[in-house]
Tab-separated table of N, CA and C in Angstrom:
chain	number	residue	atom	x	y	z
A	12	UNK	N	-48.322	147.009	60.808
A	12	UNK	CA	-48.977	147.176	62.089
A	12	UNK	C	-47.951	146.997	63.201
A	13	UNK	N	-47.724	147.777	64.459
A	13	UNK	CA	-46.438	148.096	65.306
A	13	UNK	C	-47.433	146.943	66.308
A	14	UNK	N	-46.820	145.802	66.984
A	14	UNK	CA	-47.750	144.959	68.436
A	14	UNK	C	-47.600	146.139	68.983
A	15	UNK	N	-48.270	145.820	70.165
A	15	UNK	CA	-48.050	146.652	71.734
A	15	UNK	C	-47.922	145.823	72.817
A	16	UNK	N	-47.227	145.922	73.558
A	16	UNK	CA	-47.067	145.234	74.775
A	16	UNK	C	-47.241	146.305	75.702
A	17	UNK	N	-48.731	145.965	76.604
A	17	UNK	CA	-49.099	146.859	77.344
A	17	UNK	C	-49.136	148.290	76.893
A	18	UNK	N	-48.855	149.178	77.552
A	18	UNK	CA	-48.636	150.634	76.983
A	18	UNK	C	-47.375	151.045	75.753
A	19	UNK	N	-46.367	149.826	75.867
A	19	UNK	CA	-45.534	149.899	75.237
A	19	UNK	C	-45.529	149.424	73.875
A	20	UNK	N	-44.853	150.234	72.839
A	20	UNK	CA	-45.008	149.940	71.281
A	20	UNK	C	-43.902	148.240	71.293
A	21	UNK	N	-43.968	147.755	70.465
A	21	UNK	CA	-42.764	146.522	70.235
A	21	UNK	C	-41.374	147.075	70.140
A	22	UNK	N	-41.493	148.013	69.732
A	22	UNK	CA	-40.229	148.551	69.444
A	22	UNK	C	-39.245	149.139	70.858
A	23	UNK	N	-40.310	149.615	71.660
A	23	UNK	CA	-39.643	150.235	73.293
A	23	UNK	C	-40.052	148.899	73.795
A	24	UNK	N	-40.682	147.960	73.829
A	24	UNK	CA	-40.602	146.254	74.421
A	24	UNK	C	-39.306	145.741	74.424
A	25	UNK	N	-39.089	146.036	73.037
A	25	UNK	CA	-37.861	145.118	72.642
A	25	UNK	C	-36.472	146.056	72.849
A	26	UNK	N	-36.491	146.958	73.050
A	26	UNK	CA	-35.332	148.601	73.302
A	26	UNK	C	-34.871	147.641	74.811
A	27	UNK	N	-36.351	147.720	75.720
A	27	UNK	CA	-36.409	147.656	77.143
A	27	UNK	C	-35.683	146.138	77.355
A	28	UNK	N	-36.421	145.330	76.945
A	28	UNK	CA	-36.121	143.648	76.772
A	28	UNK	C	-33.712	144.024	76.464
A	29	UNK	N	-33.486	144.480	75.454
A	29	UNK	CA	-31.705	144.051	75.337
A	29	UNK	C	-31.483	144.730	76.014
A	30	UNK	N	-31.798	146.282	76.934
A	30	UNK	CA	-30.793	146.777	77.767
A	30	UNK	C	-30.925	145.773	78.585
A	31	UNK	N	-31.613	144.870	79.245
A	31	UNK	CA	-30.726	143.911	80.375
A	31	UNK	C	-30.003	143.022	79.782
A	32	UNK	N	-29.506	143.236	78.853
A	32	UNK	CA	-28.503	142.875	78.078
A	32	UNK	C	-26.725	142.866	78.510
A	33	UNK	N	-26.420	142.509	79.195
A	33	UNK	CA	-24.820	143.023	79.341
A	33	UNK	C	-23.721	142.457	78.336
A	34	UNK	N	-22.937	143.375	77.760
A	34	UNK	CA	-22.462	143.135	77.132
A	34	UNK	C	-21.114	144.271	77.218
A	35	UNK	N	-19.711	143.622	76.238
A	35	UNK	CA	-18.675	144.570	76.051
A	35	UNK	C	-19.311	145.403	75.296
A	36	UNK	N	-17.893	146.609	75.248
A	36	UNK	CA	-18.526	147.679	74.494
A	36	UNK	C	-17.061	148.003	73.758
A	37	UNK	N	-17.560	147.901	72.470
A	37	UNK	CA	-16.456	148.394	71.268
A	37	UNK	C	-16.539	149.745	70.671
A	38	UNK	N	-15.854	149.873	70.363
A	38	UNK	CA	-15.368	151.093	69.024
A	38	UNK	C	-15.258	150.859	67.735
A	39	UNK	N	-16.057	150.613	66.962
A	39	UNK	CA	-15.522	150.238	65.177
A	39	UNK	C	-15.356	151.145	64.782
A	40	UNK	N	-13.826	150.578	64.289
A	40	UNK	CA	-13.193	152.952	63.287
A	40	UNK	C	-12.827	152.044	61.747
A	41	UNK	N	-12.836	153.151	60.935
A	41	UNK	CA	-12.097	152.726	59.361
A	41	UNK	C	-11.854	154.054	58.924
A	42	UNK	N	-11.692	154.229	57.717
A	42	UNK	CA	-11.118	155.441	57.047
A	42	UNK	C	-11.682	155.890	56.213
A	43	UNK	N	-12.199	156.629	55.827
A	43	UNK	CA	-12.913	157.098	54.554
A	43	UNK	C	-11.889	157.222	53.080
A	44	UNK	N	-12.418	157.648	52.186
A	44	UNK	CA	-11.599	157.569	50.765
A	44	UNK	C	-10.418	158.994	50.760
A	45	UNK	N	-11.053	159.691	51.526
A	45	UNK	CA	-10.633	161.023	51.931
A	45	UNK	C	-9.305	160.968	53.187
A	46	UNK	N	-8.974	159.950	53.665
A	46	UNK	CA	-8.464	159.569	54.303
A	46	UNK	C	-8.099	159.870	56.146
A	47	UNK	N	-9.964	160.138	56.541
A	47	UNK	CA	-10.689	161.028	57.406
A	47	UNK	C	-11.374	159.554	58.385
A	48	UNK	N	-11.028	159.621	59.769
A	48	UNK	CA	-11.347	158.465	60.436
A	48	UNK	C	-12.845	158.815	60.907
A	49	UNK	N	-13.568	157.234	60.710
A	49	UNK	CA	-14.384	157.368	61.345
A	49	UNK	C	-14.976	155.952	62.740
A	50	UNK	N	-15.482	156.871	63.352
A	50	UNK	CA	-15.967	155.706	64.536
A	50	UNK	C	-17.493	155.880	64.940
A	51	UNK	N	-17.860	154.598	65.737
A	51	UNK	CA	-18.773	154.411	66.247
A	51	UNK	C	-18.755	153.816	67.901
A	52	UNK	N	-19.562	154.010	68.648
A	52	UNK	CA	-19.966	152.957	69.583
A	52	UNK	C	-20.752	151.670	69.232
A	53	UNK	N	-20.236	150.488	69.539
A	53	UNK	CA	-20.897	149.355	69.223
A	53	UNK	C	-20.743	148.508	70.032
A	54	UNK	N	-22.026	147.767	70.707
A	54	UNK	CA	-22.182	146.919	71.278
A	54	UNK	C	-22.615	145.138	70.486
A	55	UNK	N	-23.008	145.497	69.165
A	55	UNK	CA	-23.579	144.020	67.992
A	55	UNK	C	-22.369	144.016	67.862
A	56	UNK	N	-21.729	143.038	68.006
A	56	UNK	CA	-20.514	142.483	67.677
A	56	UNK	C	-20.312	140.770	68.147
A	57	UNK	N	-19.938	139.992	67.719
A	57	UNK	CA	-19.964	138.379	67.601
A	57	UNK	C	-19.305	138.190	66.922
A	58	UNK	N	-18.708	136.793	67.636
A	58	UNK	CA	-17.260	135.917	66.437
A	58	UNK	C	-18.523	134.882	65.810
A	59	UNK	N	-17.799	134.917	64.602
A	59	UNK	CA	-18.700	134.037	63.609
A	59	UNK	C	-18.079	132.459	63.388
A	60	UNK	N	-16.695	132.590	63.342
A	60	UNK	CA	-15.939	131.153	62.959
A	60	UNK	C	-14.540	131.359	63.356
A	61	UNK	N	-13.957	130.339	63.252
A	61	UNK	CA	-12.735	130.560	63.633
A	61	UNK	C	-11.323	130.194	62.605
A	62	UNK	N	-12.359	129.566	61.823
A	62	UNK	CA	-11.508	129.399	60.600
A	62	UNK	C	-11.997	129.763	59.190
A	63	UNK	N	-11.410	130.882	58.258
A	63	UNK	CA	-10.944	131.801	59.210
A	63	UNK	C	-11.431	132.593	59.797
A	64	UNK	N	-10.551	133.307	61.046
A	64	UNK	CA	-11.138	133.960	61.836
A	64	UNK	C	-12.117	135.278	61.083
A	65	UNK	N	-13.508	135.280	61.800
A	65	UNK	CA	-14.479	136.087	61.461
A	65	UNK	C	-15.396	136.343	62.675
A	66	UNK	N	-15.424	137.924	62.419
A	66	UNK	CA	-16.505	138.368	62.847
A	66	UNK	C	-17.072	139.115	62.587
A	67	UNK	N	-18.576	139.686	63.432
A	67	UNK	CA	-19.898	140.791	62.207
A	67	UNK	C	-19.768	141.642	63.559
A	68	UNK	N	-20.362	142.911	62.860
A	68	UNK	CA	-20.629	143.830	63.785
A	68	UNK	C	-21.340	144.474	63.053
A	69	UNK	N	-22.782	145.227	63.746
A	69	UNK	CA	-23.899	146.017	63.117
A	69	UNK	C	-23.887	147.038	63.298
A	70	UNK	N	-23.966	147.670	62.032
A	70	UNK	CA	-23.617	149.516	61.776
A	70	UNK	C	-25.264	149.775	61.467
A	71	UNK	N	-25.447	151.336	61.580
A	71	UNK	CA	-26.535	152.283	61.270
A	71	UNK	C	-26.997	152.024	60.078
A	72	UNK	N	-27.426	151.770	58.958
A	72	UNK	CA	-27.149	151.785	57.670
A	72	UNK	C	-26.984	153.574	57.054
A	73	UNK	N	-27.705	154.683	58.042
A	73	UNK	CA	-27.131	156.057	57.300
A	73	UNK	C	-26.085	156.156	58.405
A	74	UNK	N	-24.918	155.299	58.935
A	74	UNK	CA	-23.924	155.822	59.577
A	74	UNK	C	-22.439	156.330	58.267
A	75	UNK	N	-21.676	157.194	58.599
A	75	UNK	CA	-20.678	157.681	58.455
A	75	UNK	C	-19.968	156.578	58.234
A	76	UNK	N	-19.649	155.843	59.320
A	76	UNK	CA	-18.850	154.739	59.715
A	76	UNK	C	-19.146	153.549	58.759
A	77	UNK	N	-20.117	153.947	58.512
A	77	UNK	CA	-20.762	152.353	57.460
A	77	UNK	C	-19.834	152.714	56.349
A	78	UNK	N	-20.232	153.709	55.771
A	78	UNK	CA	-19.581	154.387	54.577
A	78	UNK	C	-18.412	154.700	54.501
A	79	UNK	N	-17.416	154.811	55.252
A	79	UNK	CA	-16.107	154.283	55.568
A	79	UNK	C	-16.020	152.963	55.311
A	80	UNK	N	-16.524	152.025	56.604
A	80	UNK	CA	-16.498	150.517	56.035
A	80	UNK	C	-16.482	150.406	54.476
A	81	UNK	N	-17.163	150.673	54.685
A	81	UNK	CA	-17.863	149.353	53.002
A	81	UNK	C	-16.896	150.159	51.585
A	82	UNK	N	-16.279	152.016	51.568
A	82	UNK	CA	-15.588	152.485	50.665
A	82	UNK	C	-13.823	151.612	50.892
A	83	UNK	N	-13.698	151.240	52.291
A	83	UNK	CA	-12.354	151.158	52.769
A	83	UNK	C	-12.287	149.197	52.774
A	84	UNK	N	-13.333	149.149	52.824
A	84	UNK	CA	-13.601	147.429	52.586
A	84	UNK	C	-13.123	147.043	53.736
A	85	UNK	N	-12.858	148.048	55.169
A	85	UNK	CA	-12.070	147.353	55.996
A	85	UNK	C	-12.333	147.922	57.417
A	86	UNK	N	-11.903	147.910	58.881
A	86	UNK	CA	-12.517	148.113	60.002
A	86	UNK	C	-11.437	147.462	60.984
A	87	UNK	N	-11.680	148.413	62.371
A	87	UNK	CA	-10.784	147.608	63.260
A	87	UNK	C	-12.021	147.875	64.314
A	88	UNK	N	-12.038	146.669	65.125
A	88	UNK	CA	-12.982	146.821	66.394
A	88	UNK	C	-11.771	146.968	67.613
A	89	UNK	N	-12.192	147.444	68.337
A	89	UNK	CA	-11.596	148.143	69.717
A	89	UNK	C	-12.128	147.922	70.885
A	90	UNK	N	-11.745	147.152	71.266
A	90	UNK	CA	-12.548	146.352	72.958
A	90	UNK	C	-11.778	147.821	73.918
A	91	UNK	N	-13.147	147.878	74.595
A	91	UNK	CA	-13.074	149.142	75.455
A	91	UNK	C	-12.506	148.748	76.900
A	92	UNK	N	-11.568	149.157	77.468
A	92	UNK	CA	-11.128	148.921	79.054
A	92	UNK	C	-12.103	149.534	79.769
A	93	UNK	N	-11.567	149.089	81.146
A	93	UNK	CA	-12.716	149.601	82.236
A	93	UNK	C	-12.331	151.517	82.434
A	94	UNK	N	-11.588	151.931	81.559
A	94	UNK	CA	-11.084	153.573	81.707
A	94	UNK	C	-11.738	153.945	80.523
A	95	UNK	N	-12.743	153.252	79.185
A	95	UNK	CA	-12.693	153.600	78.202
A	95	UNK	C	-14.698	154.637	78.043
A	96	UNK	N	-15.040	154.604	79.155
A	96	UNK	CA	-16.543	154.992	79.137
A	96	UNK	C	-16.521	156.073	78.175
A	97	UNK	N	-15.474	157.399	78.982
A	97	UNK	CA	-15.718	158.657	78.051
A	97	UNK	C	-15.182	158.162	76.501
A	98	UNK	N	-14.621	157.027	76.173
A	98	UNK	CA	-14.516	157.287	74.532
A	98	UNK	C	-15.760	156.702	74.044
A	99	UNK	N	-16.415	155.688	75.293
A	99	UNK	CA	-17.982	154.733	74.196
A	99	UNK	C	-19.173	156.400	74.454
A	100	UNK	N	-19.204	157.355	75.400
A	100	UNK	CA	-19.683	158.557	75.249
A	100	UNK	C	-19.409	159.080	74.266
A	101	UNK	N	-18.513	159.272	73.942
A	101	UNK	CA	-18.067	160.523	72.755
A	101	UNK	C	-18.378	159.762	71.143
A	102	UNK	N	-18.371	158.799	71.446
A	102	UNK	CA	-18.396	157.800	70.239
A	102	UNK	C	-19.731	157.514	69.848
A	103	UNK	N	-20.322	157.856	71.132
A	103	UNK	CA	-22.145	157.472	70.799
A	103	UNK	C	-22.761	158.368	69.745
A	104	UNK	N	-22.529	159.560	69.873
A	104	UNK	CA	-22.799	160.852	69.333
A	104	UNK	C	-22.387	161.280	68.245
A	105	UNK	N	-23.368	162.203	67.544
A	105	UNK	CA	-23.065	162.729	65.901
A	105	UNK	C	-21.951	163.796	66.327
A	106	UNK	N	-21.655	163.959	67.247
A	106	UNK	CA	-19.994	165.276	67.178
A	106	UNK	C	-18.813	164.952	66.049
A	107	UNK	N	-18.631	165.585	65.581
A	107	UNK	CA	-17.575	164.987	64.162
A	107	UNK	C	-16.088	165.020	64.643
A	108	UNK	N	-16.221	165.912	65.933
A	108	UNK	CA	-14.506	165.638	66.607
A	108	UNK	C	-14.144	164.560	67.139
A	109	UNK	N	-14.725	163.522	67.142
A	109	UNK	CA	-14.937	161.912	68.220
A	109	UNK	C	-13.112	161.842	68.326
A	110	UNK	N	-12.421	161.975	67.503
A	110	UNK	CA	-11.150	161.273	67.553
A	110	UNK	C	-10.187	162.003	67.986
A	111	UNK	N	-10.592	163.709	68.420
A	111	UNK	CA	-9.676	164.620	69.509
A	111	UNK	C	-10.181	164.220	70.586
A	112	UNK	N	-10.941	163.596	71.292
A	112	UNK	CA	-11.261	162.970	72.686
A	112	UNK	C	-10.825	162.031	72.836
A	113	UNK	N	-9.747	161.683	71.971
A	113	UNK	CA	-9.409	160.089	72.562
A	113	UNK	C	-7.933	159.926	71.994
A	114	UNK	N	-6.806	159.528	72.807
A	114	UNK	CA	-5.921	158.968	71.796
A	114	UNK	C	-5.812	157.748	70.822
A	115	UNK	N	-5.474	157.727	69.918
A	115	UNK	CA	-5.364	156.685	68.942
A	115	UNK	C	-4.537	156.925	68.071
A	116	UNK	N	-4.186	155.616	67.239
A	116	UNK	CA	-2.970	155.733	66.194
A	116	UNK	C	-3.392	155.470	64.873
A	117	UNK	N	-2.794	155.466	63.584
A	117	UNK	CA	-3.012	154.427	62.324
A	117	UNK	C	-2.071	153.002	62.809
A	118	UNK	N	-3.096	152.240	62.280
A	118	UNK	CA	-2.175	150.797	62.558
A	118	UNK	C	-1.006	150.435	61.338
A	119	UNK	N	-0.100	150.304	61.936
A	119	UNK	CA	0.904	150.352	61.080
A	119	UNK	C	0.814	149.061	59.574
A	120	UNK	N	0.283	148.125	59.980
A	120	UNK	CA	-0.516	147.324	58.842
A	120	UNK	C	-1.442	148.002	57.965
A	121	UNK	N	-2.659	148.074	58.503
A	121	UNK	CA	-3.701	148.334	57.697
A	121	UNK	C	-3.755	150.363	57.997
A	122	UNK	N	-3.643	151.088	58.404
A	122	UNK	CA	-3.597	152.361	58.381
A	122	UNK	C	-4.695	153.201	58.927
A	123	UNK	N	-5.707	151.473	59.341
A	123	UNK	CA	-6.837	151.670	60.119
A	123	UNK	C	-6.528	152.355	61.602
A	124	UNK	N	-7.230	153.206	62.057
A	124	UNK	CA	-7.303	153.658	63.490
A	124	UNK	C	-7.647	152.849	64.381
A	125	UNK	N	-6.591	152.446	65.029
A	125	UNK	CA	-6.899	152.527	66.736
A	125	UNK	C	-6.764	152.932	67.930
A	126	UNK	N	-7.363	152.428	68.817
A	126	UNK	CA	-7.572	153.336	70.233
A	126	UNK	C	-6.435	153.239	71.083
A	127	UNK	N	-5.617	153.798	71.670
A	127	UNK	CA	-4.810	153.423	72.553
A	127	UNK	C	-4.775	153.090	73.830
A	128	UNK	N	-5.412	153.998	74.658
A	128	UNK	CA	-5.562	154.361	76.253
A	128	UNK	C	-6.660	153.319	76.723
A	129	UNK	N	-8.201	153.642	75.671
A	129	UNK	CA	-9.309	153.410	75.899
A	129	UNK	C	-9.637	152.036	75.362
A	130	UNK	N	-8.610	151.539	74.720
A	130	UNK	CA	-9.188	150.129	74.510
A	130	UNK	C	-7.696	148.998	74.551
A	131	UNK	N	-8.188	147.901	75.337
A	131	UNK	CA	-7.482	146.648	76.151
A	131	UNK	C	-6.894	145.880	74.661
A	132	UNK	N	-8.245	145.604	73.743
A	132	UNK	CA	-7.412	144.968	72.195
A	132	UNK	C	-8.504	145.695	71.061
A	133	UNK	N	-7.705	145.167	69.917
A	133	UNK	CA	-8.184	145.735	68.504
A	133	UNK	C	-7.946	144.021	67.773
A	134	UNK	N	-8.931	144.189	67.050
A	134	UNK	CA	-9.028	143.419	65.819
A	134	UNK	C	-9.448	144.417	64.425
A	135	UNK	N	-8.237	144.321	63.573
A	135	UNK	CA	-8.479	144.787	62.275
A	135	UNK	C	-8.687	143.638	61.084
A	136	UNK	N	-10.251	143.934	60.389
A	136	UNK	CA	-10.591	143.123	59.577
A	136	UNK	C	-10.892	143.553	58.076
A	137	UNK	N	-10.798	142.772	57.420
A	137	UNK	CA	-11.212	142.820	55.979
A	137	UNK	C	-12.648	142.484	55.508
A	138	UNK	N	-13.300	143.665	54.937
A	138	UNK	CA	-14.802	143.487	54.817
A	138	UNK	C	-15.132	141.572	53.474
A	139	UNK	N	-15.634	141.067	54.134
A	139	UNK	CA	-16.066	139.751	53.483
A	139	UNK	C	-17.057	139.697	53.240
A	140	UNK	N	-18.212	140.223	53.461
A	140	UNK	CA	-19.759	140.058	53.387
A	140	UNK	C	-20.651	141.331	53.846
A	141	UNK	N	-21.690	141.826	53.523
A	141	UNK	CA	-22.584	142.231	54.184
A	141	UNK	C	-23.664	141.988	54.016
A	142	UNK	N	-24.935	142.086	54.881
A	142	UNK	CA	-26.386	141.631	54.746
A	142	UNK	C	-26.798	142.906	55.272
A	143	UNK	N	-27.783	143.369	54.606
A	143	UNK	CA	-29.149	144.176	55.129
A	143	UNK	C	-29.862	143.850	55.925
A	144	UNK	N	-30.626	144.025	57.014
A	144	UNK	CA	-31.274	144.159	58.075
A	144	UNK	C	-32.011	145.176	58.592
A	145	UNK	N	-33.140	145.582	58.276
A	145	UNK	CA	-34.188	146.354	58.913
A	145	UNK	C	-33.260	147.552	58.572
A	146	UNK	N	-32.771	148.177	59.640
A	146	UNK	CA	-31.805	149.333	59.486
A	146	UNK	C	-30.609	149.811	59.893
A	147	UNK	N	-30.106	148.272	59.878
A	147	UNK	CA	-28.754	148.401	59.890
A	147	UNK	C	-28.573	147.234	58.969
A	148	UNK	N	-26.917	147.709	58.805
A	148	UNK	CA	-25.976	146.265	58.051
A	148	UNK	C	-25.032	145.544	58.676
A	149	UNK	N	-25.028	144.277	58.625
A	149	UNK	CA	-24.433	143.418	59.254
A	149	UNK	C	-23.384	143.207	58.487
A	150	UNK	N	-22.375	143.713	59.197
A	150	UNK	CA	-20.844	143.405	58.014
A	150	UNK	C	-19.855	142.511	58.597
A	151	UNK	N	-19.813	141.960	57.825
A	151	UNK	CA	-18.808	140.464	58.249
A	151	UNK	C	-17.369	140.994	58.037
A	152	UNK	N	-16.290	140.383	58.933
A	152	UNK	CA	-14.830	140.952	58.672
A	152	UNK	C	-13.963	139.801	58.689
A	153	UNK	N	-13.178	139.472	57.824
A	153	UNK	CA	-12.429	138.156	58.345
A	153	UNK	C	-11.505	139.167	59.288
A	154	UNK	N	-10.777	138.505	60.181
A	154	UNK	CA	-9.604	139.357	61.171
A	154	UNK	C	-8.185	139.181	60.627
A	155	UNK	N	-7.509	140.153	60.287
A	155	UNK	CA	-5.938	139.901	59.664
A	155	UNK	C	-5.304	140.196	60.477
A	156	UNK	N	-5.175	141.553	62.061
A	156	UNK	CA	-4.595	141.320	62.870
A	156	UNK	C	-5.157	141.351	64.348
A	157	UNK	N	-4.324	141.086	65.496
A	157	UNK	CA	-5.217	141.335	66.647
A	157	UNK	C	-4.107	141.923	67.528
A	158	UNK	N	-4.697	142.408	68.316
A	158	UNK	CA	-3.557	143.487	69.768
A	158	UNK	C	-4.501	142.807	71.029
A	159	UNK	N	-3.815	142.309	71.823
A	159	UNK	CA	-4.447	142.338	73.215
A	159	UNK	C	-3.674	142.634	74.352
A	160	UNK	N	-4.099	143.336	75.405
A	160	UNK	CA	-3.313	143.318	76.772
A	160	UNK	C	-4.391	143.165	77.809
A	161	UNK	N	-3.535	142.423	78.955
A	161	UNK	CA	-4.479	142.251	79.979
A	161	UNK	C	-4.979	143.575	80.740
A	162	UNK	N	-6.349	143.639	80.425
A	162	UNK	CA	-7.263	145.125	81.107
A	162	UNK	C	-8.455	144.317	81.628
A	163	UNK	N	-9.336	144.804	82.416
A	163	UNK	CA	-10.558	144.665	82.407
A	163	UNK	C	-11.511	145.661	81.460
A	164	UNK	N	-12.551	144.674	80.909
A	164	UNK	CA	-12.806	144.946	80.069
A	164	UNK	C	-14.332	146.099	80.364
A	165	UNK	N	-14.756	147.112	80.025
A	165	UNK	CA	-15.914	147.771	79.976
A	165	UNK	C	-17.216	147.225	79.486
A	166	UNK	N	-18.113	146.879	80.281
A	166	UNK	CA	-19.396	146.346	80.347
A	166	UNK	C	-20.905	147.750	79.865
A	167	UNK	N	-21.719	147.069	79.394
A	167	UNK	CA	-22.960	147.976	79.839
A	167	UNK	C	-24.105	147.036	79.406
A	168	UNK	N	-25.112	147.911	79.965
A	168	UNK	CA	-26.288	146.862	80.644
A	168	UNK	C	-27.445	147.439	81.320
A	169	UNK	N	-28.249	147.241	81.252
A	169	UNK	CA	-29.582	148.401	82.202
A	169	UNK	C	-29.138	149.559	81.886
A	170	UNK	N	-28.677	150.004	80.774
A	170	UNK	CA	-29.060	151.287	80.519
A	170	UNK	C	-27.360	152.083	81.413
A	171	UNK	N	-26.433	151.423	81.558
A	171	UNK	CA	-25.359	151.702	82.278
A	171	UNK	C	-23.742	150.995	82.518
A	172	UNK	N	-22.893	151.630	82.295
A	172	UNK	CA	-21.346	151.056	82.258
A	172	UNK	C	-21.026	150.522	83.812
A	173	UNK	N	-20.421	149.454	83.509
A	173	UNK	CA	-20.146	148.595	84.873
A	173	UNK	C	-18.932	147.898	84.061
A	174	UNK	N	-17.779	147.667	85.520
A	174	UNK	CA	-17.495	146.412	84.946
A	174	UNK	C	-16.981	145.017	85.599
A	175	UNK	N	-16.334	144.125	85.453
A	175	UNK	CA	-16.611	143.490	86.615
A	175	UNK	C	-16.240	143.838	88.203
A	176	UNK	N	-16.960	143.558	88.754
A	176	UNK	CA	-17.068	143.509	90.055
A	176	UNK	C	-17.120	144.765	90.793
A	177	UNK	N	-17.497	145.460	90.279
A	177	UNK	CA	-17.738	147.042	90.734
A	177	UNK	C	-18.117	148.216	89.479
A	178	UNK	N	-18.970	149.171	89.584
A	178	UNK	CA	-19.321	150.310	88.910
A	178	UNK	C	-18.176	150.971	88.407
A	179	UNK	N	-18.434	151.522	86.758
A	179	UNK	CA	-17.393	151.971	86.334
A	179	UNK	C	-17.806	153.639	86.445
């Protein structure tokens, strides 16, 4: 049985309820077996511990990207700069070219993709866990390396990219 809140199903309650949500906005890429990158836009992302370092981030469960993950056992997240909107656009979407819209490299460690232009740091992790969830999977990564430079970082929230202290 779906509640309703007012005219609204639980499901657009609760849609409506996290966009006032603000939060960064990442990129999770990995590689397929085929050795074919894939990405996502992702905003579920959380550090779990610090020893060792871990964190989860929630995939589609029929995403591409999942199936990369979980064949490649491995993932780099990509904190988006305040220049990075058009890659969390292009990244949102089933277009299969996502990675000619954006520059990025293989990381010379893990061979995982990352972003260059469009994202401030990367953490590349090693798959440690996953849990099922409604309809997505929550995949845990311990972190083996990290990249950071000072950027401001890309926000979204009400349904819109901001970041601090002015509209992106």
């Amino acid at each position: 049985m779906t509640e309703t809140v007012g005219d609204l199903t639980l499901t657009d309650a609760f849609r409506g309820f996290m966009s006032t949500y603000f939060t960064g906005v990442s990129i999770v890429t990995s590689i397929d077996r085929e050795g074919r990158p894939h990405g996502l836009t992702c905003n579920s992302l959380a550090s779990v511990t610090l020893r060792p370092p871990t964190l989860l981030v929630c995939l589609d469960r029929h995403s591409g990207t999942l199936d990369a993950v979980l064949s490649r056992s491995a993932f780099a997240v990509n904190l988006l700069n305040e220049d990075g909107r058009g890659a969390a656009e292009a990244f949102s979407t089933a277009t299969p070219a996502r990675f000619t819209q954006v520059a990025w490299r293989r990381s010379p460690g893990s061979g995982l993709p990352v972003l260059i232009s469009a994202a401030y740091a990367s953490a590349e992790c090693e798959v440690v866990t996953t849990t099922a969830v409604g309809d997505h999977m929550v995949v845990y990564g311990r972190v083996v390396a990290v990249r950071a430079d000072a950027a401001r970082p890309l926000l979204y929230g009400m349904r819109t990219f901001t970041t601090l202290g002015e509209k992106a």
